Every structure is written in structure tokens, then in C-alpha cells.
Amino acid sequence: MQLEIRNYYEILLMEQLSDEGLLDELPADYLADLCCVTLNQLPVRYIRHLVDTYFFEDQHELKQMKQQIQTALEKSRAFLKRQQAKEKAENE
């Protein structure tokens, strides 16, 4: 049996990356790492139907969730940048 459940934070993160044009701009491997590192900093909020969230969600709560994503995304970018610099230094 396959259930149709999704993590709402994942959907909002992908929307934010799309809005910033990063889905087409960043290499796929880096994008996957960025998403994983970012999502691991966020709580999980499972949903069944995206349309239900638009009907029932509180705008204040949505704003908070988007801010959490932005903060986690900034931390993730900094973390990945440090990791890349570390790997580069080790390879020299």
C-alpha cells in the first residue's frame, strides 16, 4: 500500500528555491545536499493534500515556517561552503 503523504516543509523549501531561481542554477548534487542539510534542521509536518493546507493554514504560521526555512537555508549554505573549502584544502 502506497500512502500519499508529504512533508510540507519540503514543499515550501522547493518553492523557495524555485522562487530564487536556484533549481535551474545549482548543480544537482549540490542542490540535493543543500536540501538534505536544510530539511534536517527543520521540524517535520506531514500533509496528505496540499490544497487542504492552503485552506486551513494560518498566515502567521506560514510566515514563521518560511522564516524557519530561510534561516535553515542560510546555515546550510554556510555549512556546505565550509565543507567545500575543507575538502579543497585537504586535496591540495
A tleap script that builds the chain and sets N, CA, C and O, in Angstrom:
source leaprc.protein.ff14SB
mol = sequence {
  NMET GLN LEU GLU ILE ARG ASN TYR TYR GLU
  ILE LEU LEU MET GLU GLN LEU SER ASP GLU
  GLY LEU LEU ASP GLU LEU PRO ALA ASP TYR
  LEU ALA ASP LEU CYS CYS VAL THR LEU ASN
  GLN LEU PRO VAL ARG TYR ILE ARG HIE LEU
  VAL ASP THR TYR PHE PHE GLU ASP GLN HIE
  GLU LEU LYS GLN MET LYS GLN GLN ILE GLN
  THR ALA LEU GLU LYS SER ARG ALA PHE LEU
  LYS ARG GLN GLN ALA LYS GLU LYS ALA GLU
  ASN CGLU
}
set mol.1.N position { 0.845 -1.174 0.000 }
set mol.1.CA position { 0.000 0.000 0.000 }
set mol.1.C position { 0.897 1.246 0.000 }
set mol.1.O position { 1.805 1.376 0.820 }
set mol.2.N position { 0.627 2.122 -0.906 }
set mol.2.CA position { 1.389 3.374 -1.003 }
set mol.2.C position { 0.530 4.522 -0.482 }
set mol.2.O position { -0.583 4.749 -0.956 }
set mol.3.N position { 1.066 5.238 0.498 }
set mol.3.CA position { 0.350 6.366 1.061 }
set mol.3.C position { 0.789 7.649 0.385 }
set mol.3.O position { 1.949 7.793 -0.002 }
set mol.4.N position { -0.114 8.550 0.250 }
set mol.4.CA position { 0.155 9.856 -0.357 }
set mol.4.C position { 0.346 10.880 0.754 }
set mol.4.O position { -0.537 11.694 1.023 }
set mol.5.N position { 1.512 10.828 1.398 }
set mol.5.CA position { 1.816 11.817 2.428 }
set mol.5.C position { 3.113 12.519 2.048 }
set mol.5.O position { 3.994 11.936 1.416 }
set mol.6.N position { 3.209 13.781 2.447 }
set mol.6.CA position { 4.377 14.591 2.088 }
set mol.6.C position { 4.755 15.478 3.262 }
set mol.6.O position { 3.933 15.788 4.124 }
set mol.7.N position { 6.005 15.873 3.272 }
set mol.7.CA position { 6.495 16.814 4.275 }
set mol.7.C position { 6.266 18.219 3.732 }
set mol.7.O position { 6.826 18.589 2.700 }
set mol.8.N position { 5.456 18.988 4.418 }
set mol.8.CA position { 5.104 20.331 3.950 }
set mol.8.C position { 6.332 21.240 3.893 }
set mol.8.O position { 6.425 22.101 3.018 }
set mol.9.N position { 7.270 21.053 4.819 }
set mol.9.CA position { 8.489 21.867 4.782 }
set mol.9.C position { 9.281 21.620 3.498 }
set mol.9.O position { 9.900 22.536 2.956 }
set mol.10.N position { 9.256 20.390 3.023 }
set mol.10.CA position { 9.944 20.080 1.775 }
set mol.10.C position { 9.315 20.832 0.603 }
set mol.10.O position { 10.023 21.348 -0.262 }
set mol.11.N position { 8.013 20.889 0.579 }
set mol.11.CA position { 7.299 21.613 -0.474 }
set mol.11.C position { 7.631 23.101 -0.419 }
set mol.11.O position { 7.919 23.719 -1.444 }
set mol.12.N position { 7.589 23.673 0.787 }
set mol.12.CA position { 7.888 25.103 0.937 }
set mol.12.C position { 9.342 25.404 0.585 }
set mol.12.O position { 9.629 26.446 -0.005 }
set mol.13.N position { 10.265 24.505 0.939 }
set mol.13.CA position { 11.671 24.696 0.587 }
set mol.13.C position { 11.845 24.699 -0.931 }
set mol.13.O position { 12.533 25.563 -1.474 }
set mol.14.N position { 11.234 23.753 -1.607 }
set mol.14.CA position { 11.355 23.683 -3.065 }
set mol.14.C position { 10.738 24.926 -3.719 }
set mol.14.O position { 11.265 25.423 -4.714 }
set mol.15.N position { 9.641 25.425 -3.173 }
set mol.15.CA position { 9.042 26.662 -3.682 }
set mol.15.C position { 10.009 27.833 -3.523 }
set mol.15.O position { 10.160 28.649 -4.432 }
set mol.16.N position { 10.662 27.910 -2.364 }
set mol.16.CA position { 11.598 28.997 -2.118 }
set mol.16.C position { 12.801 28.907 -3.061 }
set mol.16.O position { 13.233 29.918 -3.614 }
set mol.17.N position { 13.337 27.709 -3.243 }
set mol.17.CA position { 14.471 27.532 -4.152 }
set mol.17.C position { 14.073 27.880 -5.584 }
set mol.17.O position { 14.864 28.457 -6.331 }
set mol.18.N position { 12.869 27.533 -5.956 }
set mol.18.CA position { 12.365 27.858 -7.288 }
set mol.18.C position { 12.200 29.363 -7.455 }
set mol.18.O position { 12.586 29.929 -8.478 }
set mol.19.N position { 11.624 30.005 -6.443 }
set mol.19.CA position { 11.432 31.459 -6.496 }
set mol.19.C position { 12.759 32.204 -6.636 }
set mol.19.O position { 12.825 33.252 -7.278 }
set mol.20.N position { 13.818 31.655 -6.029 }
set mol.20.CA position { 15.136 32.277 -6.097 }
set mol.20.C position { 15.895 31.880 -7.362 }
set mol.20.O position { 17.003 32.362 -7.600 }
set mol.21.N position { 15.301 31.001 -8.174 }
set mol.21.CA position { 15.941 30.565 -9.412 }
set mol.21.C position { 17.058 29.560 -9.213 }
set mol.21.O position { 17.845 29.313 -10.126 }
set mol.22.N position { 17.131 28.979 -8.022 }
set mol.22.CA position { 18.244 28.087 -7.712 }
set mol.22.C position { 18.057 26.673 -8.239 }
set mol.22.O position { 19.039 25.947 -8.394 }
set mol.23.N position { 16.837 26.262 -8.516 }
set mol.23.CA position { 16.617 24.908 -9.020 }
set mol.23.C position { 17.288 24.692 -10.372 }
set mol.23.O position { 17.777 23.600 -10.661 }
set mol.24.N position { 17.309 25.719 -11.185 }
set mol.24.CA position { 17.935 25.612 -12.501 }
set mol.24.C position { 19.399 26.024 -12.475 }
set mol.24.O position { 20.168 25.665 -13.366 }
set mol.25.N position { 19.775 26.769 -11.463 }
set mol.25.CA position { 21.107 27.367 -11.396 }
set mol.25.C position { 22.150 26.458 -10.742 }
set mol.25.O position { 23.296 26.412 -11.189 }
set mol.26.N position { 21.765 25.741 -9.695 }
set mol.26.CA position { 22.716 24.950 -8.920 }
set mol.26.C position { 22.894 23.549 -9.494 }
set mol.26.O position { 21.950 22.985 -10.048 }
set mol.27.N position { 24.096 22.978 -9.369 }
set mol.27.CA position { 24.308 21.586 -9.792 }
set mol.27.C position { 23.424 20.644 -8.961 }
set mol.27.O position { 23.169 20.903 -7.784 }
set mol.28.N position { 22.970 19.577 -9.565 }
set mol.28.CA position { 22.026 18.654 -8.917 }
set mol.28.C position { 22.577 18.082 -7.615 }
set mol.28.O position { 21.843 17.997 -6.630 }
set mol.29.N position { 23.845 17.690 -7.585 }
set mol.29.CA position { 24.412 17.118 -6.360 }
set mol.29.C position { 24.440 18.138 -5.228 }
set mol.29.O position { 24.106 17.820 -4.087 }
set mol.30.N position { 24.839 19.357 -5.550 }
set mol.30.CA position { 24.876 20.408 -4.532 }
set mol.30.C position { 23.459 20.718 -4.052 }
set mol.30.O position { 23.236 20.899 -2.855 }
set mol.31.N position { 22.523 20.778 -4.958 }
set mol.31.CA position { 21.130 21.062 -4.610 }
set mol.31.C position { 20.572 19.981 -3.684 }
set mol.31.O position { 19.875 20.285 -2.716 }
set mol.32.N position { 20.878 18.729 -3.984 }
set mol.32.CA position { 20.419 17.624 -3.129 }
set mol.32.C position { 21.018 17.750 -1.729 }
set mol.32.O position { 20.313 17.584 -0.734 }
set mol.33.N position { 22.326 18.044 -1.649 }
set mol.33.CA position { 22.965 18.238 -0.347 }
set mol.33.C position { 22.349 19.410 0.395 }
set mol.33.O position { 22.081 19.322 1.593 }
set mol.34.N position { 22.126 20.503 -0.312 }
set mol.34.CA position { 21.542 21.699 0.294 }
set mol.34.C position { 20.161 21.399 0.865 }
set mol.34.O position { 19.841 21.818 1.977 }
set mol.35.N position { 19.352 20.683 0.116 }
set mol.35.CA position { 18.003 20.341 0.587 }
set mol.35.C position { 18.054 19.433 1.810 }
set mol.35.O position { 17.324 19.648 2.778 }
set mol.36.N position { 18.913 18.424 1.766 }
set mol.36.CA position { 19.009 17.496 2.905 }
set mol.36.C position { 19.475 18.203 4.167 }
set mol.36.O position { 18.880 18.036 5.232 }
set mol.37.N position { 20.538 18.994 4.051 }
set mol.37.CA position { 21.073 19.695 5.220 }
set mol.37.C position { 20.034 20.674 5.764 }
set mol.37.O position { 19.879 20.804 6.979 }
set mol.38.N position { 19.331 21.354 4.883 }
set mol.38.CA position { 18.306 22.307 5.308 }
set mol.38.C position { 17.140 21.602 5.990 }
set mol.38.O position { 16.718 22.002 7.075 }
set mol.39.N position { 16.625 20.569 5.366 }
set mol.39.CA position { 15.463 19.870 5.928 }
set mol.39.C position { 15.785 19.192 7.255 }
set mol.39.O position { 14.905 19.056 8.105 }
set mol.40.N position { 17.023 18.770 7.444 }
set mol.40.CA position { 17.401 18.142 8.711 }
set mol.40.C position { 17.398 19.126 9.876 }
set mol.40.O position { 17.424 18.705 11.032 }
set mol.41.N position { 17.367 20.399 9.601 }
set mol.41.CA position { 17.304 21.423 10.650 }
set mol.41.C position { 15.870 21.806 11.004 }
set mol.41.O position { 15.635 22.511 11.985 }
set mol.42.N position { 14.930 21.349 10.219 }
set mol.42.CA position { 13.538 21.780 10.362 }
set mol.42.C position { 12.668 20.679 10.955 }
set mol.42.O position { 12.981 19.495 10.826 }
set mol.43.N position { 11.572 21.072 11.606 }
set mol.43.CA position { 10.629 20.051 12.071 }
set mol.43.C position { 9.939 19.416 10.864 }
set mol.43.O position { 10.046 19.907 9.741 }
set mol.44.N position { 9.247 18.344 11.112 }
set mol.44.CA position { 8.514 17.662 10.047 }
set mol.44.C position { 7.039 17.966 10.218 }
set mol.44.O position { 6.508 17.941 11.328 }
set mol.45.N position { 6.387 18.252 9.107 }
set mol.45.CA position { 4.942 18.491 9.128 }
set mol.45.C position { 4.342 17.754 7.937 }
set mol.45.O position { 4.409 18.217 6.798 }
set mol.46.N position { 3.760 16.608 8.225 }
set mol.46.CA position { 3.219 15.778 7.165 }
set mol.46.C position { 1.815 16.231 6.768 }
set mol.46.O position { 1.000 16.631 7.599 }
set mol.47.N position { 1.577 16.151 5.479 }
set mol.47.CA position { 0.259 16.503 4.939 }
set mol.47.C position { -0.149 15.435 3.934 }
set mol.47.O position { 0.694 14.711 3.405 }
set mol.48.N position { -1.429 15.345 3.679 }
set mol.48.CA position { -1.927 14.434 2.648 }
set mol.48.C position { -2.245 15.188 1.366 }
set mol.48.O position { -1.886 14.750 0.273 }
set mol.49.N position { -2.914 16.310 1.505 }
set mol.49.CA position { -3.353 17.061 0.333 }
set mol.49.C position { -2.890 18.509 0.453 }
set mol.49.O position { -3.211 19.193 1.425 }
set mol.50.N position { -2.148 18.961 -0.521 }
set mol.50.CA position { -1.622 20.320 -0.494 }
set mol.50.C position { -2.743 21.355 -0.470 }
set mol.50.O position { -2.613 22.391 0.183 }
set mol.51.N position { -3.814 21.093 -1.156 }
set mol.51.CA position { -4.922 22.037 -1.210 }
set mol.51.C position { -5.515 22.266 0.180 }
set mol.51.O position { -5.990 23.362 0.475 }
set mol.52.N position { -5.491 21.243 1.033 }
set mol.52.CA position { -6.011 21.392 2.396 }
set mol.52.C position { -5.173 22.380 3.199 }
set mol.52.O position { -5.711 23.133 4.011 }
set mol.53.N position { -3.888 22.383 2.983 }
set mol.53.CA position { -3.030 23.305 3.742 }
set mol.53.C position { -3.330 24.741 3.364 }
set mol.53.O position { -3.299 25.627 4.218 }
set mol.54.N position { -3.617 24.979 2.108 }
set mol.54.CA position { -3.931 26.342 1.681 }
set mol.54.C position { -5.245 26.830 2.291 }
set mol.54.O position { -5.418 28.022 2.545 }
set mol.55.N position { -6.154 25.909 2.520 }
set mol.55.CA position { -7.446 26.283 3.078 }
set mol.55.C position { -7.378 26.485 4.593 }
set mol.55.O position { -7.995 27.407 5.127 }
set mol.56.N position { -6.631 25.623 5.283 }
set mol.56.CA position { -6.634 25.629 6.739 }
set mol.56.C position { -5.461 26.352 7.387 }
set mol.56.O position { -5.499 26.626 8.586 }
set mol.57.N position { -4.423 26.665 6.624 }
set mol.57.CA position { -3.234 27.220 7.271 }
set mol.57.C position { -3.444 28.671 7.712 }
set mol.57.O position { -4.159 29.451 7.085 }
set mol.58.N position { -2.801 28.974 8.789 }
set mol.58.CA position { -2.803 30.313 9.355 }
set mol.58.C position { -1.672 31.099 8.692 }
set mol.58.O position { -0.547 30.605 8.615 }
set mol.59.N position { -1.946 32.294 8.221 }
set mol.59.CA position { -0.935 33.088 7.510 }
set mol.59.C position { 0.261 33.426 8.393 }
set mol.59.O position { 1.394 33.475 7.912 }
set mol.60.N position { 0.019 33.657 9.671 }
set mol.60.CA position { 1.116 33.931 10.605 }
set mol.60.C position { 2.018 32.698 10.731 }
set mol.60.O position { 3.244 32.810 10.733 }
set mol.61.N position { 1.400 31.539 10.833 }
set mol.61.CA position { 2.151 30.283 10.949 }
set mol.61.C position { 2.953 30.020 9.673 }
set mol.61.O position { 4.104 29.591 9.744 }
set mol.62.N position { 2.361 30.271 8.522 }
set mol.62.CA position { 3.061 30.085 7.258 }
set mol.62.C position { 4.268 31.013 7.164 }
set mol.62.O position { 5.336 30.612 6.701 }
set mol.63.N position { 4.090 32.252 7.604 }
set mol.63.CA position { 5.196 33.209 7.596 }
set mol.63.C position { 6.331 32.718 8.486 }
set mol.63.O position { 7.501 32.832 8.118 }
set mol.64.N position { 5.998 32.176 9.650 }
set mol.64.CA position { 7.006 31.631 10.559 }
set mol.64.C position { 7.731 30.441 9.926 }
set mol.64.O position { 8.952 30.323 10.032 }
set mol.65.N position { 6.981 29.575 9.279 }
set mol.65.CA position { 7.581 28.408 8.632 }
set mol.65.C position { 8.553 28.842 7.542 }
set mol.65.O position { 9.643 28.284 7.422 }
set mol.66.N position { 8.165 29.828 6.754 }
set mol.66.CA position { 9.042 30.315 5.684 }
set mol.66.C position { 10.295 30.962 6.261 }
set mol.66.O position { 11.376 30.845 5.683 }
set mol.67.N position { 10.157 31.642 7.394 }
set mol.67.CA position { 11.331 32.235 8.044 }
set mol.67.C position { 12.260 31.149 8.579 }
set mol.67.O position { 13.481 31.267 8.478 }
set mol.68.N position { 11.686 30.098 9.145 }
set mol.68.CA position { 12.495 28.967 9.606 }
set mol.68.C position { 13.280 28.364 8.438 }
set mol.68.O position { 14.454 28.022 8.578 }
set mol.69.N position { 12.629 28.242 7.311 }
set mol.69.CA position { 13.280 27.681 6.129 }
set mol.69.C position { 14.415 28.591 5.676 }
set mol.69.O position { 15.505 28.115 5.361 }
set mol.70.N position { 14.166 29.887 5.643 }
set mol.70.CA position { 15.195 30.830 5.211 }
set mol.70.C position { 16.416 30.768 6.126 }
set mol.70.O position { 17.552 30.762 5.652 }
set mol.71.N position { 16.181 30.722 7.420 }
set mol.71.CA position { 17.275 30.640 8.394 }
set mol.71.C position { 18.055 29.337 8.214 }
set mol.71.O position { 19.286 29.348 8.194 }
set mol.72.N position { 17.349 28.226 8.085 }
set mol.72.CA position { 17.998 26.925 7.895 }
set mol.72.C position { 18.767 26.890 6.576 }
set mol.72.O position { 19.847 26.303 6.500 }
set mol.73.N position { 18.219 27.511 5.547 }
set mol.73.CA position { 18.870 27.552 4.241 }
set mol.73.C position { 20.174 28.344 4.311 }
set mol.73.O position { 21.180 27.933 3.733 }
set mol.74.N position { 20.162 29.449 5.000 }
set mol.74.CA position { 21.382 30.248 5.162 }
set mol.74.C position { 22.456 29.470 5.922 }
set mol.74.O position { 23.629 29.492 5.548 }
set mol.75.N position { 22.051 28.784 6.988 }
set mol.75.CA position { 23.003 27.967 7.749 }
set mol.75.C position { 23.548 26.831 6.887 }
set mol.75.O position { 24.732 26.503 6.961 }
set mol.76.N position { 22.693 26.241 6.081 }
set mol.76.CA position { 23.106 25.129 5.223 }
set mol.76.C position { 24.100 25.584 4.161 }
set mol.76.O position { 25.081 24.892 3.885 }
set mol.77.N position { 23.850 26.738 3.573 }
set mol.77.CA position { 24.787 27.275 2.578 }
set mol.77.C position { 26.153 27.517 3.206 }
set mol.77.O position { 27.182 27.198 2.609 }
set mol.78.N position { 26.162 28.080 4.405 }
set mol.78.CA position { 27.423 28.344 5.100 }
set mol.78.C position { 28.132 27.026 5.435 }
set mol.78.O position { 29.348 26.913 5.275 }
set mol.79.N position { 27.377 26.042 5.896 }
set mol.79.CA position { 27.950 24.743 6.223 }
set mol.79.C position { 28.571 24.092 4.988 }
set mol.79.O position { 29.701 23.609 5.043 }
set mol.80.N position { 27.840 24.079 3.886 }
set mol.80.CA position { 28.346 23.455 2.662 }
set mol.80.C position { 29.560 24.203 2.114 }
set mol.80.O position { 30.469 23.591 1.553 }
set mol.81.N position { 29.573 25.504 2.273 }
set mol.81.CA position { 30.722 26.299 1.829 }
set mol.81.C position { 31.962 25.919 2.640 }
set mol.81.O position { 33.051 25.765 2.086 }
set mol.82.N position { 31.788 25.771 3.956 }
set mol.82.CA position { 32.906 25.352 4.809 }
set mol.82.C position { 33.385 23.951 4.436 }
set mol.82.O position { 34.587 23.689 4.397 }
set mol.83.N position { 32.441 23.058 4.163 }
set mol.83.CA position { 32.794 21.689 3.786 }
set mol.83.C position { 33.579 21.656 2.476 }
set mol.83.O position { 34.562 20.926 2.350 }
set mol.84.N position { 33.134 22.454 1.504 }
set mol.84.CA position { 33.839 22.516 0.222 }
set mol.84.C position { 35.244 23.074 0.400 }
set mol.84.O position { 36.190 22.573 -0.208 }
set mol.85.N position { 35.393 24.109 1.228 }
set mol.85.CA position { 36.710 24.686 1.486 }
set mol.85.C position { 37.615 23.683 2.190 }
set mol.85.O position { 38.804 23.588 1.886 }
set mol.86.N position { 37.048 22.942 3.125 }
set mol.86.CA position { 37.806 21.916 3.856 }
set mol.86.C position { 38.293 20.830 2.898 }
set mol.86.O position { 39.460 20.439 2.933 }
set mol.87.N position { 37.390 20.347 2.043 }
set mol.87.CA position { 37.759 19.308 1.073 }
set mol.87.C position { 38.821 19.810 0.102 }
set mol.87.O position { 39.745 19.077 -0.250 }
set mol.88.N position { 38.688 21.049 -0.324 }
set mol.88.CA position { 39.654 21.635 -1.252 }
set mol.88.C position { 41.031 21.723 -0.595 }
set mol.88.O position { 42.041 21.403 -1.221 }
set mol.89.N position { 41.069 22.157 0.667 }
set mol.89.CA position { 42.329 22.269 1.401 }
set mol.89.C position { 42.971 20.903 1.608 }
set mol.89.O position { 44.194 20.781 1.536 }
set mol.90.N position { 42.180 19.894 1.859 }
set mol.90.CA position { 42.699 18.534 2.054 }
set mol.90.C position { 43.271 17.948 0.772 }
set mol.90.O position { 44.187 17.127 0.815 }
set mol.91.N position { 42.734 18.367 -0.363 }
set mol.91.CA position { 43.172 17.841 -1.657 }
set mol.91.C position { 44.384 18.584 -2.222 }
set mol.91.O position { 44.944 18.174 -3.239 }
set mol.92.N position { 44.783 19.654 -1.581 }
set mol.92.CA position { 45.932 20.434 -2.087 }
set mol.92.C position { 47.213 19.974 -1.473 }
set mol.92.O position { 48.275 20.515 -1.781 }
savepdb mol mol.pdb
quit
